[in-house]
Coordinates of C-alpha atoms in Angstrom, one line a residue:
Chain J
M1 CA 53.7 -41.1 2.2
S2 CA 50.2 -40.5 2.0
H3 CA 48.2 -41.2 5.3
H4 CA 44.9 -41.8 3.7
P5 CA 43.7 -45.0 4.3
A6 CA 43.0 -45.8 0.9
M7 CA 46.7 -45.4 0.2
W8 CA 47.5 -48.1 3.0
K9 CA 49.8 -50.7 1.5
Q10 CA 50.1 -49.2 -1.8
P11 CA 53.4 -49.2 -3.6
S12 CA 55.3 -46.2 -2.8
A13 CA 56.5 -44.0 -5.8
H14 CA 60.0 -44.4 -5.2
S15 CA 60.3 -48.1 -4.5
S16 CA 62.6 -49.6 -7.1
F17 CA 61.2 -53.1 -6.5
N18 CA 58.1 -54.9 -5.0
D19 CA 56.2 -52.8 -7.6
Y20 CA 52.9 -54.6 -7.2
A21 CA 53.2 -54.7 -3.2
T22 CA 52.9 -58.4 -3.1
F23 CA 54.3 -58.1 0.4
P24 CA 54.7 -55.0 2.7
L25 CA 58.3 -53.9 2.5
A26 CA 59.4 -51.9 5.5
Q27 CA 60.5 -48.6 3.8
T28 CA 63.5 -48.0 6.1
Q29 CA 66.1 -46.2 4.1
R30 CA 69.0 -48.2 5.4
H31 CA 71.5 -46.1 3.5
S32 CA 70.1 -42.7 4.0
A33 CA 72.2 -40.4 6.2
I34 CA 69.3 -38.8 7.7
S35 CA 67.6 -42.0 9.1
H36 CA 70.8 -43.7 10.0
G37 CA 70.9 -43.9 13.9
A38 CA 67.9 -41.8 14.4
T39 CA 64.9 -43.0 16.3
Q40 CA 62.6 -45.0 14.2
H41 CA 58.9 -44.9 14.6
T42 CA 56.1 -46.6 12.8
Q43 CA 56.6 -45.6 8.9
Q44 CA 53.5 -48.0 7.7
P45 CA 51.0 -50.4 8.9
L46 CA 52.0 -54.1 8.2
V47 CA 48.9 -56.4 8.9
T48 CA 45.9 -54.2 8.4
G49 CA 42.2 -54.3 8.7
T50 CA 39.9 -52.5 6.2
S51 CA 36.5 -50.8 6.6
V52 CA 34.6 -50.6 9.8
L53 CA 30.7 -49.3 9.5
G54 CA 28.6 -47.9 12.2
I55 CA 25.0 -46.5 12.3
K56 CA 22.7 -45.4 15.0
F57 CA 19.3 -47.2 15.1
D58 CA 16.2 -46.4 17.2
K59 CA 17.4 -48.4 20.2
G60 CA 21.2 -47.9 20.1
V61 CA 24.1 -48.3 17.9
M62 CA 25.5 -51.1 15.4
I63 CA 29.0 -51.5 14.2
A64 CA 30.2 -53.8 11.8
A65 CA 33.7 -55.1 10.4
D66 CA 34.8 -58.0 8.4
N67 CA 37.1 -60.6 9.8
L68 CA 40.2 -60.3 8.0
A69 CA 43.7 -59.0 8.7
S70 CA 45.5 -58.5 5.4
Y71 CA 49.4 -58.7 5.0
G72 CA 49.8 -56.2 2.1
S73 CA 47.5 -57.7 -0.6
L74 CA 47.6 -61.2 0.9
A75 CA 44.3 -62.3 2.8
R76 CA 46.7 -63.5 5.7
F77 CA 44.5 -63.9 8.8
R78 CA 40.7 -64.6 8.2
D79 CA 39.3 -65.0 11.6
I80 CA 40.2 -61.9 13.3
Q81 CA 37.6 -60.2 15.4
R82 CA 38.1 -56.5 14.8
L83 CA 35.1 -55.4 17.2
H84 CA 36.2 -55.1 20.9
P85 CA 33.8 -54.4 23.6
L86 CA 35.1 -52.2 26.5
G87 CA 32.9 -52.8 29.6
K88 CA 29.1 -53.2 29.1
H89 CA 28.1 -50.3 27.1
T90 CA 31.1 -49.4 24.8
L91 CA 32.6 -50.9 21.7
L92 CA 35.4 -50.3 19.3
G93 CA 35.4 -51.1 15.7
V94 CA 39.1 -50.9 14.5
A95 CA 40.6 -50.5 11.1
G96 CA 44.3 -50.1 10.3
D97 CA 47.3 -51.9 11.8
M98 CA 46.4 -54.9 13.7
S99 CA 49.4 -55.0 16.1
D100 CA 48.4 -51.2 17.2
Y101 CA 45.0 -52.5 17.7
Q102 CA 46.3 -55.6 19.8
W103 CA 48.3 -53.1 21.7
L104 CA 45.2 -50.7 22.1
K105 CA 43.1 -53.7 23.4
K106 CA 45.6 -54.6 26.1
E107 CA 45.9 -50.9 27.4
L108 CA 42.4 -50.3 27.4
D109 CA 41.4 -53.5 29.2
A110 CA 44.0 -52.7 31.9
L111 CA 42.7 -49.3 32.3
L112 CA 39.0 -50.7 32.3
R113 CA 40.0 -53.3 34.9
Q114 CA 41.5 -50.6 37.0
E115 CA 38.4 -48.7 36.8
E116 CA 36.2 -51.5 37.7
A117 CA 38.3 -52.3 40.8
L118 CA 38.0 -48.8 41.7
S119 CA 34.4 -48.6 41.3
L120 CA 33.7 -51.7 43.5
T121 CA 36.1 -50.4 46.1
D122 CA 34.8 -46.8 46.3
S123 CA 31.6 -46.1 44.2
H124 CA 33.7 -44.7 41.6
P125 CA 31.6 -43.9 38.6
S126 CA 32.1 -46.0 35.5
L127 CA 33.6 -44.7 32.2
S128 CA 30.8 -43.6 29.6
P129 CA 31.3 -44.3 25.9
S130 CA 32.3 -40.4 25.4
N131 CA 34.8 -40.7 28.3
I132 CA 36.5 -43.7 26.5
Y133 CA 36.3 -41.8 23.2
D134 CA 37.9 -38.5 24.6
L135 CA 40.7 -40.6 26.0
L136 CA 41.3 -42.2 22.7
A137 CA 41.3 -38.9 20.9
N138 CA 43.7 -37.6 23.3
L139 CA 46.0 -40.7 22.9
F140 CA 45.8 -40.6 19.0
Y141 CA 46.5 -37.0 18.8
G142 CA 49.4 -37.2 21.4
R143 CA 51.0 -40.1 19.4
R144 CA 50.8 -38.4 15.9
S145 CA 52.2 -35.2 17.5
K146 CA 55.4 -37.4 18.5
M147 CA 55.5 -38.5 14.9
N148 CA 54.5 -42.0 16.0
P149 CA 50.8 -42.5 15.4
V150 CA 48.8 -45.2 16.6
W151 CA 48.0 -46.4 12.8
N152 CA 44.3 -47.2 13.1
A153 CA 40.9 -45.5 12.4
V154 CA 38.5 -46.5 15.1
L155 CA 34.6 -46.1 15.5
V156 CA 33.5 -45.8 19.1
G157 CA 30.1 -46.9 19.5
G158 CA 28.1 -47.2 22.8
W159 CA 25.2 -46.4 25.0
D160 CA 25.3 -43.6 27.6
K161 CA 23.5 -45.0 30.6
N162 CA 23.1 -41.5 32.1
K163 CA 22.2 -39.4 29.2
K164 CA 20.0 -42.4 27.9
E165 CA 21.3 -41.8 24.5
S166 CA 23.4 -43.6 21.8
F167 CA 27.0 -42.7 21.0
L168 CA 28.9 -43.0 17.7
A169 CA 32.1 -41.3 17.0
F170 CA 35.4 -41.5 14.9
I171 CA 39.0 -41.1 15.5
D172 CA 42.0 -41.6 13.1
L173 CA 45.8 -41.9 13.3
L174 CA 46.1 -38.1 13.0
G175 CA 43.8 -37.5 16.0
T176 CA 41.1 -36.4 13.7
T177 CA 37.6 -36.6 15.4
Y178 CA 34.0 -36.3 14.2
T179 CA 30.7 -37.7 15.0
A180 CA 27.6 -38.4 12.8
P181 CA 24.6 -40.8 12.9
T182 CA 26.2 -43.0 10.3
L183 CA 30.2 -43.4 10.0
A184 CA 32.7 -45.6 8.1
T185 CA 36.4 -45.8 7.9
G186 CA 38.6 -46.7 5.0
F187 CA 37.2 -47.7 1.8
G188 CA 33.8 -47.8 3.6
A189 CA 33.9 -44.1 3.8
H190 CA 33.7 -43.9 0.0
L191 CA 31.7 -47.0 -0.8
A192 CA 29.3 -47.6 2.0
Q193 CA 28.9 -44.1 3.8
P194 CA 26.7 -42.6 0.9
L195 CA 24.5 -45.8 1.1
L196 CA 24.3 -45.7 5.0
R197 CA 23.4 -41.9 4.8
E198 CA 20.8 -42.3 2.1
A199 CA 19.0 -44.9 4.1
F200 CA 19.2 -43.0 7.3
E201 CA 18.1 -39.7 5.8
A202 CA 15.3 -41.3 3.9
K203 CA 13.6 -42.0 7.5
A204 CA 15.1 -39.7 9.6
G205 CA 15.3 -36.7 7.5
V206 CA 18.4 -34.7 6.4
D207 CA 18.2 -33.0 9.9
G208 CA 18.1 -36.6 11.5
K209 CA 15.1 -35.4 13.5
G210 CA 12.6 -38.0 12.2
P211 CA 12.4 -41.7 13.4
L212 CA 15.7 -43.8 13.3
L213 CA 16.0 -46.9 11.4
T214 CA 14.7 -50.2 13.5
Q215 CA 17.1 -52.8 14.3
E216 CA 15.9 -55.0 11.5
E217 CA 16.3 -52.2 8.9
G218 CA 19.5 -51.4 10.3
E219 CA 20.9 -54.8 10.1
K220 CA 19.7 -55.2 6.4
L221 CA 21.4 -51.9 5.4
I222 CA 24.5 -53.1 7.0
D223 CA 24.4 -56.6 5.1
D224 CA 23.8 -54.5 1.9
C225 CA 26.8 -52.2 2.6
M226 CA 29.1 -55.2 3.4
K227 CA 28.1 -56.8 0.3
V228 CA 29.0 -53.7 -1.7
L229 CA 32.5 -53.6 0.1
F230 CA 33.2 -57.2 -0.5
Y231 CA 32.5 -56.6 -4.4
R232 CA 34.7 -53.6 -4.6
D233 CA 37.1 -53.5 -1.8
A234 CA 40.1 -56.0 -2.7
R235 CA 41.2 -56.0 1.0
S236 CA 38.0 -57.5 2.3
I237 CA 36.3 -60.8 2.7
N238 CA 32.6 -61.9 2.8
K239 CA 32.8 -62.7 6.6
Y240 CA 31.8 -60.2 9.1
Q241 CA 30.5 -59.4 12.3
V242 CA 27.9 -57.1 13.5
A243 CA 27.8 -55.7 17.1
I244 CA 24.6 -54.2 18.5
I245 CA 25.0 -51.9 21.4
T246 CA 21.8 -51.1 23.4
E247 CA 20.7 -50.1 26.9
E248 CA 20.7 -53.7 27.6
G249 CA 24.4 -54.1 26.7
I250 CA 26.5 -55.5 23.7
T251 CA 25.8 -58.4 21.5
I252 CA 28.4 -59.5 18.9
S253 CA 27.0 -61.7 16.1
D254 CA 28.7 -64.8 14.9
S255 CA 30.5 -64.1 11.5
K256 CA 28.2 -64.3 8.6
S257 CA 28.5 -63.7 4.9
A258 CA 26.4 -61.7 2.5
P259 CA 24.8 -63.6 -0.6
T260 CA 26.8 -62.7 -3.7
E261 CA 26.0 -62.9 -7.4
W262 CA 28.9 -64.0 -9.8
S263 CA 27.2 -65.5 -12.8
F264 CA 27.8 -62.4 -14.7
A265 CA 31.5 -62.9 -14.5
E266 CA 31.2 -65.9 -16.8
G267 CA 30.8 -63.6 -19.7
L268 CA 34.0 -61.5 -18.9
R269 CA 37.1 -62.0 -20.7
G270 CA 40.1 -62.4 -18.5
Y271 CA 37.9 -64.2 -15.7
G272 CA 38.0 -67.9 -15.0
A273 CA 38.5 -70.6 -17.7
Q274 CA 38.5 -69.0 -21.0
T275 CA 37.4 -70.5 -24.1
Q276 CA 38.2 -67.6 -26.4
Chain O
M1 CA 51.2 -49.7 80.9
T2 CA 53.6 -50.6 83.8
S3 CA 56.3 -52.8 82.4
I4 CA 54.9 -53.4 78.8
G5 CA 57.6 -53.0 76.4
T6 CA 60.0 -51.3 79.1
G7 CA 61.9 -49.3 76.5
Y8 CA 62.1 -52.1 73.7
D9 CA 58.8 -50.9 72.1
L10 CA 60.0 -47.5 70.7
S11 CA 61.3 -49.0 67.3
V12 CA 60.5 -51.8 65.1
S13 CA 64.2 -52.3 64.5
T14 CA 65.1 -53.4 68.0
Y15 CA 64.2 -56.7 69.5
S16 CA 63.1 -57.1 73.3
P17 CA 65.6 -59.4 75.2
D18 CA 63.2 -62.2 74.9
G19 CA 63.1 -61.9 70.9
R20 CA 59.9 -60.0 70.4
L21 CA 59.0 -56.9 68.2
F22 CA 56.5 -55.1 70.4
Q23 CA 55.6 -52.6 67.6
V24 CA 54.3 -55.6 65.4
E25 CA 52.4 -56.9 68.6
Y26 CA 51.0 -53.3 69.1
A27 CA 50.0 -53.4 65.3
N28 CA 48.0 -56.7 66.1
K29 CA 46.2 -54.7 68.9
A30 CA 45.1 -52.1 66.4
V31 CA 43.7 -55.1 64.3
E32 CA 41.7 -56.4 67.3
A33 CA 39.8 -53.0 67.8
A34 CA 38.4 -53.1 64.3
G35 CA 35.1 -54.8 63.4
V36 CA 35.4 -58.3 62.4
A37 CA 36.2 -59.6 58.8
I38 CA 35.5 -63.1 57.7
G39 CA 36.5 -65.1 54.5
L40 CA 35.2 -68.3 53.6
R41 CA 36.4 -70.7 50.9
C42 CA 33.6 -72.7 49.3
T43 CA 33.3 -75.4 46.6
D44 CA 32.3 -72.9 44.0
G45 CA 34.1 -69.6 45.2
V46 CA 35.1 -67.6 48.0
V47 CA 32.9 -65.1 50.2
L48 CA 34.2 -62.1 52.0
G49 CA 32.3 -60.2 54.9
V50 CA 32.8 -57.5 56.9
E51 CA 31.2 -55.9 60.1
R52 CA 31.7 -52.1 59.2
L53 CA 31.1 -50.3 62.4
L54 CA 29.5 -46.8 62.0
H55 CA 30.9 -44.2 64.2
S56 CA 28.5 -41.7 63.3
K57 CA 25.0 -41.5 62.2
L58 CA 25.8 -38.7 59.7
L59 CA 28.0 -41.2 57.5
V60 CA 26.6 -41.8 53.9
K61 CA 25.1 -45.2 53.6
G62 CA 27.3 -47.8 52.1
A63 CA 30.2 -45.4 52.1
N64 CA 34.0 -46.1 53.5
R65 CA 33.9 -49.8 52.3
R66 CA 36.6 -52.0 53.8
I67 CA 36.6 -54.7 51.1
A68 CA 38.7 -53.5 48.2
S69 CA 38.8 -55.0 44.6
V70 CA 42.4 -55.7 43.7
D71 CA 41.8 -57.4 40.2
E72 CA 38.7 -58.5 38.7
H73 CA 39.1 -62.1 40.3
I74 CA 40.4 -61.0 43.6
G75 CA 38.9 -59.2 46.6
M76 CA 40.5 -57.9 49.8
A77 CA 38.9 -57.5 53.1
S78 CA 40.9 -55.8 55.7
A79 CA 40.6 -55.3 59.6
G80 CA 42.5 -52.5 61.1
L81 CA 43.3 -48.9 60.3
L82 CA 41.0 -47.9 57.4
A83 CA 43.6 -45.7 55.8
D84 CA 46.3 -48.5 55.9
G85 CA 43.6 -50.7 54.0
K86 CA 43.2 -48.4 51.3
F87 CA 46.8 -47.8 50.8
L88 CA 47.3 -51.8 50.8
G89 CA 44.3 -52.1 48.4
S90 CA 46.1 -49.6 45.9
R91 CA 49.4 -51.3 46.3
G92 CA 47.5 -54.7 45.5
R93 CA 45.9 -53.2 42.4
D94 CA 49.4 -52.1 41.0
E95 CA 50.9 -55.6 41.8
A96 CA 48.2 -57.2 40.0
S97 CA 48.2 -54.9 36.9
S98 CA 51.9 -55.1 37.0
F99 CA 51.8 -58.9 36.9
R100 CA 49.4 -58.7 34.1
D101 CA 51.7 -56.3 32.1
N102 CA 54.7 -58.7 32.7
Y103 CA 53.2 -62.2 32.2
N104 CA 50.1 -61.6 30.2
S105 CA 48.0 -63.5 32.6
P106 CA 46.0 -62.8 35.8
V107 CA 47.9 -63.0 39.1
T108 CA 47.2 -66.0 41.4
V109 CA 45.9 -65.1 44.9
Q110 CA 49.0 -66.9 46.2
I111 CA 51.4 -64.8 44.3
L112 CA 49.6 -61.7 45.1
S113 CA 49.6 -62.6 48.8
D114 CA 53.3 -63.2 48.6
R115 CA 53.9 -60.0 47.0
L116 CA 51.9 -57.9 49.5
S117 CA 53.3 -59.9 52.5
A118 CA 56.8 -59.1 51.5
F119 CA 55.8 -55.5 51.2
L120 CA 54.2 -55.6 54.7
Q121 CA 57.3 -57.4 56.2
A122 CA 59.5 -54.7 54.8
Y123 CA 57.6 -52.2 57.4
T124 CA 58.8 -54.5 60.3
C125 CA 62.6 -53.9 59.4
Y126 CA 63.2 -50.3 59.9
G127 CA 63.2 -47.9 62.8
S128 CA 61.8 -45.1 60.5
V129 CA 58.5 -46.8 59.8
R130 CA 55.7 -48.3 61.7
P131 CA 54.1 -51.7 60.7
F132 CA 50.7 -51.9 59.2
G133 CA 47.8 -51.9 61.5
L134 CA 46.2 -54.4 59.4
S135 CA 45.2 -58.0 58.9
T136 CA 44.1 -58.8 55.5
L137 CA 42.1 -61.4 53.9
L138 CA 42.7 -62.0 50.2
G139 CA 40.1 -64.2 48.5
G140 CA 39.9 -65.0 44.9
V141 CA 39.3 -67.5 42.2
D142 CA 42.2 -68.3 40.0
K143 CA 43.6 -71.0 37.7
T144 CA 44.2 -73.1 40.8
G145 CA 40.6 -72.7 42.2
P146 CA 39.1 -70.9 45.0
K147 CA 41.7 -69.5 47.3
L148 CA 41.8 -67.6 50.5
F149 CA 44.9 -66.1 52.3
C150 CA 45.3 -63.9 55.4
I151 CA 48.3 -61.6 55.8
E152 CA 49.1 -60.3 59.3
P153 CA 51.0 -57.1 60.3
S154 CA 54.1 -59.1 60.8
G155 CA 54.3 -60.0 57.1
V156 CA 53.4 -63.7 57.6
Y157 CA 50.8 -65.1 55.6
Y158 CA 48.7 -68.5 55.5
G159 CA 46.2 -70.0 53.3
Y160 CA 43.0 -71.0 54.9
R161 CA 39.8 -72.7 54.4
A162 CA 38.1 -70.1 56.5
C163 CA 39.5 -67.0 58.6
A164 CA 38.3 -64.3 60.7
V165 CA 40.2 -61.1 61.9
G166 CA 39.3 -58.3 64.0
K167 CA 37.2 -57.9 67.1
G168 CA 35.6 -61.1 68.2
K169 CA 37.9 -63.3 65.8
A170 CA 38.0 -66.1 68.3
L171 CA 34.3 -66.5 68.5
A172 CA 34.0 -66.2 64.8
K173 CA 36.8 -68.8 64.3
T174 CA 35.1 -71.4 66.4
E175 CA 31.9 -71.0 64.3
L176 CA 33.9 -71.3 61.1
E177 CA 35.6 -74.4 62.5
K178 CA 32.1 -76.1 62.8
I179 CA 31.5 -75.3 59.2
V180 CA 34.7 -76.5 58.0
S181 CA 34.8 -79.6 60.2
K182 CA 31.7 -80.8 58.4
E183 CA 33.4 -80.9 55.2
A184 CA 36.4 -82.7 56.7
D185 CA 33.9 -85.4 57.8
G186 CA 33.3 -86.1 54.3
Q187 CA 30.1 -84.1 53.9
P188 CA 29.8 -82.0 50.8
G189 CA 31.6 -78.6 50.9
I190 CA 29.7 -75.4 51.5
S191 CA 28.2 -73.5 48.6
V192 CA 28.8 -69.6 48.4
R193 CA 24.9 -69.0 48.7
E194 CA 25.1 -71.0 52.1
A195 CA 28.4 -69.3 52.9
V196 CA 26.8 -65.9 52.7
K197 CA 24.2 -66.9 55.2
E198 CA 26.6 -68.5 57.7
I199 CA 29.0 -65.4 57.5
A200 CA 26.0 -63.0 58.1
R201 CA 25.1 -65.1 61.0
I202 CA 28.5 -65.1 62.5
I203 CA 28.9 -61.5 62.2
Y204 CA 25.6 -60.8 63.8
L205 CA 26.6 -63.2 66.4
V206 CA 29.9 -61.6 67.2
H207 CA 28.8 -58.1 67.0
D208 CA 28.7 -56.7 70.7
D209 CA 25.5 -54.4 70.9
N210 CA 26.4 -53.2 74.2
K211 CA 29.9 -51.7 73.3
D212 CA 29.5 -51.0 69.6
K213 CA 27.2 -48.7 67.8
D214 CA 25.3 -49.8 64.6
F215 CA 27.2 -51.5 61.8
E216 CA 26.7 -52.2 58.2
L217 CA 27.2 -55.6 56.7
E218 CA 29.5 -55.6 53.7
M219 CA 29.9 -58.7 51.6
T220 CA 31.4 -59.6 48.1
W221 CA 32.1 -62.9 46.7
I222 CA 34.1 -64.3 43.7
C223 CA 32.1 -67.4 42.5
T224 CA 30.8 -69.1 39.6
E225 CA 27.6 -67.1 39.7
S226 CA 29.4 -63.9 39.3
G227 CA 31.5 -65.4 36.5
N228 CA 34.5 -65.8 38.8
K229 CA 34.6 -61.8 39.1
H230 CA 34.8 -60.0 42.4
A231 CA 31.4 -58.6 42.8
P232 CA 29.0 -57.4 45.7
V233 CA 26.7 -60.2 47.0
P234 CA 23.5 -59.5 45.2
A235 CA 21.2 -57.2 47.3
D236 CA 18.2 -59.7 47.6
L237 CA 20.6 -62.4 49.2
L238 CA 22.1 -60.1 51.3
V239 CA 18.9 -58.9 52.8
E240 CA 17.7 -62.5 53.2
A241 CA 20.8 -63.5 54.8
E242 CA 20.6 -60.6 57.3
A243 CA 17.1 -61.3 58.2
A244 CA 18.0 -64.9 58.8
A245 CA 20.9 -63.9 60.9
K246 CA 18.6 -61.6 63.1
A247 CA 16.2 -64.4 63.5
A248 CA 18.9 -66.9 64.3
L249 CA 20.3 -64.3 67.0
E250 CA 16.8 -63.8 68.6
E251 CA 16.4 -67.7 68.8
G252 CA 19.9 -68.0 70.4
M253 CA 18.9 -65.4 73.1
E254 CA 15.6 -67.1 73.9
E255 CA 17.6 -70.5 74.6
D256 CA 19.9 -68.6 77.0

């Protein structure tokens, strides 16, 4: 099966039924001699979240994701927050399997609670965004090497208190890691990333050494990209949240919608009530 | 050391003929040698304070803390052997996180005290180990409200309105009784901000200038102001409380 996010929950070539992937069917081959009795790992995600967007702006980082957790093509859970703060200056934006995301939240929260207790007890330094990112990268790569991936694509955004700079980086289920001043997962990597880059480079230049976008410009850009994603990504909804991470800390917005235009659809055949 | 113990104090697995465990009693002596630790349960939270005696002027300021954080909502102040205190703190953190793993909810102070006391008690049953030289105050705010417990070396634990352990605990307890009795008389209970000042005052009062060297005042709280999280008392409030404590001490001396 392709691991590419665009292929998540697409019907697999050899499935003889469920051709339209109207529900996610576990592809465990019950009658196959190879898999019988062998250890089973995650073969595919079930409940999934789509794109996460991230950009650096002049005072920090912003990360956005919509509120949908899909069950196959069904828009199953529509009030899921896919942005998760870790401490005061780090935030995860998570796409992919939502149960793996919940597990990740639990593990990381426990770790951070432990770290916080130690820092109160013994002046233990707190974890920086890059510390958390490195930990996740090791975890994801370790799990994929055991053929049991954590089925997510994650953006880590944050503010490094010591270096006084923003942090934004990507990890996926294969343990692939990279960083850039604008990032997107899943469909967003195809649809939104070019828009993000264009706007970023228009101001900061191709080398990124010019002035960065302001917070207002950044939020406008995110709104535009979320709108494009809602128009073109069938696993998205027009209800999303934006997290802003600066030196002062993290603020996560309430859910909001981008204004959309559908009047053109009236002229389309096969859409809405037809009069022939 | 004439007839103390008389052979029955070598092992914690042997009672004396009159039914005492001398090793446990000696552990209590280790506690009495340590700087006082005070816990006070208030209307809006719990405050923990410790008189951290400094055995050397070379020590880093604020280092070697005696108040440990066990979970985000529970703090632990211990009096006795510093190393035992660190070990129990670490055990407490393990218990608290294992509780969260199992039940997906934060541990209550009562349950944590119960588990830690059982751990301490196990060290009073075997000849191969020594009991903890430690009296521990566990304070926190959980779903049942602000709670304060004290675990003794024997493994016994009680819930308290206010408690003091360590050197000068008798005097400290008398002072605490005055505060607590006010509430019993129907007056409104003490707030954490008032409690910080009271604890600072009591620690300065109990501190014996002639015998002991310098000390640092260490104070944390779990209260509404800190979002029911265990956190150090804000620096400005601590400075204010210390100044008031010193002033009260001067005043008391003039009266004498």
